[in-house]
């Protein structure tokens, strides 16, 4: 699992990024006649474009092998992406399904599988109704271990006090016993009258392979506590997390899922589709992403192999490697409806791959998929938002939850924010209110002003406040200094405060939002004097956080002259002046190293060029 990259590893990844840029440029130019000429001159004359495609695909395949065989802890999703691009360019060069999974294996471990693989990958059109469910076949020297030695089933979805407790659990146990007679089953029981112990469970008859763990509530007994208690008792290499399970039969295809996990060290979780009691069938494969304080959960898959999808989040029951689920424990403070959302986010953060094989199917007792099924409540999403430091969450089908900075525990104050992190985008709400109030005030009293320095640069590059800037700057007509002082109640009524007035140094004060400040600098001249005479009274306006506010006469030229030719690139320039010269804390066009490299707000996770990743988008 990822614990940090060495300098050598980082260099290799940088080379990979450069190669990807070259490939992108090739794909862009190859679509135009002019680009074809450029390519032929740059890459030397060749037979045709197919040759280029094949060469690039071969290079991508070599890069994938090199990265996998190196000592780098490369995110396996990068390898999947490289292989997918190679396959699009030339399918003959890309890894096959079996090669790709074998590539995703740790070289330090011996190649072996716990169960035998499927007989073949051919169509089964001659099988009755395509419903044959043959177990994997052993070929050659393959040896198959008893499944009872491989997997334990843990159940935590039946209420002990329910009238249907014995009935429902008995159905599950009968199903498991009917297809995997000796597979061990662990079930948690909450009993306030009995101290924590282990005993044999027998609702209607004794089953030697079934144990119930009676758990004494410790303060607040959460689902995470119960799941972790069950997992600690597992001794087999794999575990079936049978959440929401209602029935069990051969459709679960446990050996199929175990096989998929065992052929690659990077794969730690494999699940299947599920069918609820109303007959609605669903795959339940999702992709997740956290960027710019925004958690997105989108249904679907990007890559597949061996008939299984790569997923970031699984909705139904799943099989997991026991070592993975013991290391990545369930959060014992979260409510049940977002518990697995949190767990799968941490699985992804640990560079462990999850898969879903739709040919495996579980039976669950959830609500109809056409209804408001087991969708977490907003209060539960708020708990998850606090846990991950996000304030916007997008979930299917098209629901967006928005929380304030205060609700999720994010601070907009410079003293409480890490300089290596992006400013929380919920802080921009404060800035937007301040810009609107300033422009309304200036329009009411006929005051000239314009964005200055980093504030104007943010408007030019991002159309928003620079998310790494600590404050904002504005120039205003010095003659209107007393107007701000005398009429400051207009700002107070909108939750803003004006500070720093000084009768001896007229021309400077601050607008507090209240946590981020706008520094107001008096000036005898504004750049509007350079506009043509007949439009001079109509100042140039720039878009800033939903409001059109006043900028320099030519905002782009201002940014060019003040910050140089590379003003469109990004750098959190933090400088101080020494006796002899000005010193810079960071080199230009680089981000400061982040103290917690896994945090989603680290600046060094974001590019030093472009605007797309910094503008708060609702859904990409």
Short mmCIF file of N, CA and C in Angstrom, two decimals, residues 281-367:
data_model
loop_
_atom_site.label_atom_id
_atom_site.label_comp_id
_atom_site.label_asym_id
_atom_site.label_seq_id
_atom_site.Cartn_x
_atom_site.Cartn_y
_atom_site.Cartn_z
N UNK A 281 -32.92 -5.67 -9.97
CA UNK A 281 -31.52 -6.09 -10.07
C UNK A 281 -30.64 -4.88 -10.35
N UNK A 282 -29.47 -4.86 -9.74
CA UNK A 282 -28.58 -3.71 -9.91
C UNK A 282 -27.14 -4.17 -9.76
N UNK A 283 -26.24 -3.55 -10.54
CA UNK A 283 -24.81 -3.86 -10.42
C UNK A 283 -24.22 -3.18 -9.19
N UNK A 284 -24.46 -1.88 -9.02
CA UNK A 284 -23.95 -1.17 -7.84
C UNK A 284 -22.48 -0.86 -7.90
N UNK A 285 -21.99 -0.41 -9.09
CA UNK A 285 -20.58 -0.03 -9.25
C UNK A 285 -20.51 1.48 -9.40
N UNK A 286 -19.66 2.14 -8.59
CA UNK A 286 -19.57 3.60 -8.59
C UNK A 286 -18.12 4.04 -8.66
N UNK A 287 -17.92 5.24 -9.20
CA UNK A 287 -16.62 5.90 -9.19
C UNK A 287 -16.71 7.09 -8.23
N UNK A 288 -15.67 7.32 -7.47
CA UNK A 288 -15.65 8.43 -6.52
C UNK A 288 -14.44 9.31 -6.76
N UNK A 289 -14.60 10.58 -6.42
CA UNK A 289 -13.50 11.52 -6.61
C UNK A 289 -13.68 12.67 -5.61
N UNK A 290 -12.59 13.07 -4.97
CA UNK A 290 -12.61 14.22 -4.07
C UNK A 290 -11.60 15.24 -4.58
N UNK A 291 -12.10 16.39 -5.00
CA UNK A 291 -11.25 17.48 -5.45
C UNK A 291 -11.90 18.80 -5.08
N UNK A 292 -11.06 19.72 -4.64
CA UNK A 292 -11.54 21.07 -4.35
C UNK A 292 -12.72 21.05 -3.38
N UNK A 293 -12.59 20.21 -2.34
CA UNK A 293 -13.59 20.11 -1.27
C UNK A 293 -14.95 19.61 -1.78
N UNK A 294 -14.92 18.84 -2.85
CA UNK A 294 -16.14 18.34 -3.48
C UNK A 294 -16.02 16.83 -3.65
N UNK A 295 -16.93 16.08 -3.03
CA UNK A 295 -16.98 14.63 -3.19
C UNK A 295 -18.02 14.29 -4.25
N UNK A 296 -17.59 13.60 -5.30
CA UNK A 296 -18.49 13.17 -6.36
C UNK A 296 -18.60 11.65 -6.34
N UNK A 297 -19.81 11.16 -6.40
CA UNK A 297 -20.07 9.72 -6.50
C UNK A 297 -20.91 9.52 -7.75
N UNK A 298 -20.36 8.82 -8.74
CA UNK A 298 -21.01 8.67 -10.03
C UNK A 298 -21.12 7.18 -10.35
N UNK A 299 -22.28 6.75 -10.82
CA UNK A 299 -22.49 5.34 -11.13
C UNK A 299 -21.87 5.00 -12.47
N UNK A 300 -21.21 3.83 -12.54
CA UNK A 300 -20.62 3.38 -13.79
C UNK A 300 -19.19 2.89 -13.61
N UNK A 301 -18.57 2.46 -14.71
CA UNK A 301 -17.19 1.99 -14.65
C UNK A 301 -16.42 2.51 -15.86
N UNK A 302 -15.09 2.60 -15.71
CA UNK A 302 -14.21 3.06 -16.78
C UNK A 302 -13.43 1.92 -17.42
N UNK A 303 -13.05 0.93 -16.61
CA UNK A 303 -12.22 -0.16 -17.09
C UNK A 303 -12.81 -1.48 -16.63
N UNK A 304 -12.53 -2.53 -17.41
CA UNK A 304 -13.00 -3.86 -17.04
C UNK A 304 -11.98 -4.89 -17.50
N UNK A 305 -12.02 -6.07 -16.90
CA UNK A 305 -11.17 -7.18 -17.30
C UNK A 305 -11.77 -8.46 -16.77
N UNK A 306 -11.66 -9.51 -17.54
CA UNK A 306 -12.18 -10.83 -17.15
C UNK A 306 -13.66 -10.77 -16.80
N UNK A 307 -14.41 -9.89 -17.42
CA UNK A 307 -15.83 -9.79 -17.15
C UNK A 307 -16.18 -9.12 -15.84
N UNK A 308 -15.22 -8.39 -15.25
CA UNK A 308 -15.46 -7.67 -13.99
C UNK A 308 -15.10 -6.19 -14.17
N UNK A 309 -15.86 -5.33 -13.53
CA UNK A 309 -15.64 -3.89 -13.61
C UNK A 309 -14.72 -3.43 -12.47
N UNK A 310 -13.88 -2.46 -12.77
CA UNK A 310 -13.13 -1.80 -11.70
C UNK A 310 -14.00 -0.68 -11.13
N UNK A 311 -14.21 -0.69 -9.84
CA UNK A 311 -15.09 0.26 -9.17
C UNK A 311 -14.36 0.89 -7.99
N UNK A 312 -14.79 2.08 -7.63
CA UNK A 312 -14.28 2.71 -6.40
C UNK A 312 -15.16 2.40 -5.21
N UNK A 313 -16.43 2.12 -5.49
CA UNK A 313 -17.39 1.86 -4.41
C UNK A 313 -18.36 0.77 -4.86
N UNK A 314 -18.65 -0.19 -3.97
CA UNK A 314 -19.61 -1.24 -4.25
C UNK A 314 -20.81 -1.08 -3.34
N UNK A 315 -21.98 -1.29 -3.91
CA UNK A 315 -23.20 -1.05 -3.13
C UNK A 315 -23.70 -2.30 -2.41
N UNK A 316 -23.46 -3.47 -2.94
CA UNK A 316 -24.00 -4.69 -2.35
C UNK A 316 -22.99 -5.45 -1.52
N UNK A 317 -23.28 -6.72 -1.18
CA UNK A 317 -22.32 -7.57 -0.45
C UNK A 317 -21.05 -7.75 -1.27
N UNK A 318 -19.95 -8.09 -0.61
CA UNK A 318 -18.69 -8.25 -1.34
C UNK A 318 -17.75 -9.17 -0.58
N UNK A 319 -16.79 -9.72 -1.32
CA UNK A 319 -15.71 -10.53 -0.76
C UNK A 319 -14.47 -9.65 -0.66
N UNK A 320 -13.77 -9.74 0.45
CA UNK A 320 -12.56 -8.93 0.64
C UNK A 320 -11.43 -9.79 1.16
N UNK A 321 -10.23 -9.36 0.83
CA UNK A 321 -9.05 -9.99 1.43
C UNK A 321 -9.04 -9.65 2.92
N UNK A 322 -8.93 -10.63 3.77
CA UNK A 322 -9.02 -10.40 5.21
C UNK A 322 -7.95 -9.43 5.70
N UNK A 323 -6.74 -9.54 5.15
CA UNK A 323 -5.66 -8.65 5.57
C UNK A 323 -6.00 -7.20 5.27
N UNK A 324 -6.70 -6.95 4.14
CA UNK A 324 -7.08 -5.59 3.77
C UNK A 324 -8.13 -5.05 4.73
N UNK A 325 -9.14 -5.84 5.00
CA UNK A 325 -10.25 -5.34 5.81
C UNK A 325 -9.87 -5.25 7.29
N UNK A 326 -8.84 -5.98 7.70
CA UNK A 326 -8.35 -5.82 9.07
C UNK A 326 -7.47 -4.58 9.21
N UNK A 327 -6.76 -4.24 8.14
CA UNK A 327 -5.91 -3.05 8.19
C UNK A 327 -6.74 -1.78 8.00
N UNK A 328 -7.67 -1.80 7.06
CA UNK A 328 -8.53 -0.64 6.81
C UNK A 328 -9.84 -0.88 7.57
N UNK A 329 -9.86 -0.52 8.80
CA UNK A 329 -11.02 -0.80 9.65
C UNK A 329 -12.18 0.13 9.34
N UNK A 330 -13.36 -0.27 9.77
CA UNK A 330 -14.54 0.57 9.62
C UNK A 330 -14.51 1.69 10.65
N UNK A 331 -14.98 2.85 10.25
CA UNK A 331 -15.05 3.99 11.16
C UNK A 331 -16.14 3.73 12.19
N UNK A 332 -15.79 3.77 13.45
CA UNK A 332 -16.73 3.41 14.51
C UNK A 332 -17.58 4.58 14.98
N UNK A 333 -17.45 5.73 14.31
CA UNK A 333 -18.22 6.90 14.70
C UNK A 333 -19.28 7.28 13.67
N UNK A 334 -19.28 6.63 12.52
CA UNK A 334 -20.20 7.00 11.45
C UNK A 334 -21.50 6.21 11.52
N UNK A 335 -22.61 6.81 11.07
CA UNK A 335 -23.87 6.08 11.00
C UNK A 335 -23.82 5.02 9.91
N UNK A 336 -24.75 4.07 9.99
CA UNK A 336 -24.73 2.92 9.10
C UNK A 336 -24.86 3.30 7.63
N UNK A 337 -25.67 4.31 7.31
CA UNK A 337 -25.96 4.58 5.90
C UNK A 337 -24.81 5.22 5.14
N UNK A 338 -23.76 5.71 5.81
CA UNK A 338 -22.58 6.22 5.09
C UNK A 338 -21.31 5.48 5.51
N UNK A 339 -21.46 4.43 6.28
CA UNK A 339 -20.31 3.69 6.78
C UNK A 339 -19.46 3.13 5.64
N UNK A 340 -20.11 2.51 4.65
CA UNK A 340 -19.36 1.90 3.56
C UNK A 340 -18.87 2.94 2.55
N UNK A 341 -19.54 4.08 2.44
CA UNK A 341 -19.01 5.17 1.62
C UNK A 341 -17.64 5.59 2.13
N UNK A 342 -17.54 5.75 3.44
CA UNK A 342 -16.27 6.14 4.06
C UNK A 342 -15.23 5.04 3.87
N UNK A 343 -15.62 3.79 4.07
CA UNK A 343 -14.66 2.69 4.00
C UNK A 343 -14.09 2.56 2.60
N UNK A 344 -14.93 2.64 1.58
CA UNK A 344 -14.43 2.50 0.22
C UNK A 344 -13.58 3.70 -0.19
N UNK A 345 -13.84 4.88 0.36
CA UNK A 345 -12.96 6.02 0.08
C UNK A 345 -11.56 5.76 0.62
N UNK A 346 -11.50 5.14 1.80
CA UNK A 346 -10.19 4.85 2.37
C UNK A 346 -9.51 3.67 1.68
N UNK A 347 -10.30 2.75 1.15
CA UNK A 347 -9.74 1.66 0.34
C UNK A 347 -9.06 2.24 -0.90
N UNK A 348 -9.74 3.17 -1.57
CA UNK A 348 -9.15 3.81 -2.75
C UNK A 348 -7.92 4.61 -2.38
N UNK A 349 -7.96 5.31 -1.26
CA UNK A 349 -6.82 6.11 -0.81
C UNK A 349 -5.60 5.24 -0.55
N UNK A 350 -5.83 3.98 -0.19
CA UNK A 350 -4.74 3.05 0.09
C UNK A 350 -4.24 2.33 -1.15
N UNK A 351 -4.73 2.74 -2.33
CA UNK A 351 -4.33 2.12 -3.61
C UNK A 351 -4.71 0.65 -3.70
N UNK A 352 -5.83 0.30 -3.09
CA UNK A 352 -6.37 -1.05 -3.21
C UNK A 352 -7.51 -1.01 -4.23
N UNK A 353 -7.49 -1.91 -5.19
CA UNK A 353 -8.51 -1.94 -6.23
C UNK A 353 -9.73 -2.74 -5.78
N UNK A 354 -10.90 -2.27 -6.19
CA UNK A 354 -12.15 -3.00 -5.96
C UNK A 354 -12.77 -3.32 -7.31
N UNK A 355 -13.46 -4.46 -7.37
CA UNK A 355 -14.07 -4.89 -8.63
C UNK A 355 -15.50 -5.36 -8.38
N UNK A 356 -16.28 -5.38 -9.45
CA UNK A 356 -17.62 -5.93 -9.39
C UNK A 356 -17.80 -6.86 -10.58
N UNK A 357 -18.19 -8.11 -10.31
CA UNK A 357 -18.43 -9.10 -11.34
C UNK A 357 -19.94 -9.30 -11.45
N UNK A 358 -20.60 -8.72 -12.44
CA UNK A 358 -22.06 -8.78 -12.51
C UNK A 358 -22.62 -10.18 -12.67
N UNK A 359 -21.77 -11.16 -13.07
CA UNK A 359 -22.26 -12.54 -13.20
C UNK A 359 -22.49 -13.19 -11.85
N UNK A 360 -21.92 -12.62 -10.80
CA UNK A 360 -22.23 -13.05 -9.44
C UNK A 360 -23.41 -12.22 -8.95
N UNK A 361 -24.33 -12.84 -8.22
CA UNK A 361 -25.51 -12.12 -7.77
C UNK A 361 -25.88 -12.50 -6.35
N UNK A 362 -26.14 -11.48 -5.53
CA UNK A 362 -26.58 -11.67 -4.16
C UNK A 362 -28.06 -11.28 -4.04
N UNK A 363 -28.68 -11.80 -3.00
CA UNK A 363 -30.07 -11.45 -2.70
C UNK A 363 -30.06 -10.56 -1.47
N UNK A 364 -30.68 -9.40 -1.57
CA UNK A 364 -30.73 -8.46 -0.45
C UNK A 364 -32.18 -8.10 -0.14
N UNK A 365 -32.42 -7.54 1.04
CA UNK A 365 -33.79 -7.17 1.40
C UNK A 365 -33.95 -5.66 1.45
N UNK A 366 -33.22 -4.94 0.56
CA UNK A 366 -33.39 -3.49 0.46
C UNK A 366 -34.68 -3.13 -0.22
N UNK A 367 -35.00 -1.81 -0.24
CA UNK A 367 -36.20 -1.33 -0.88
C UNK A 367 -36.05 -1.36 -2.39
#
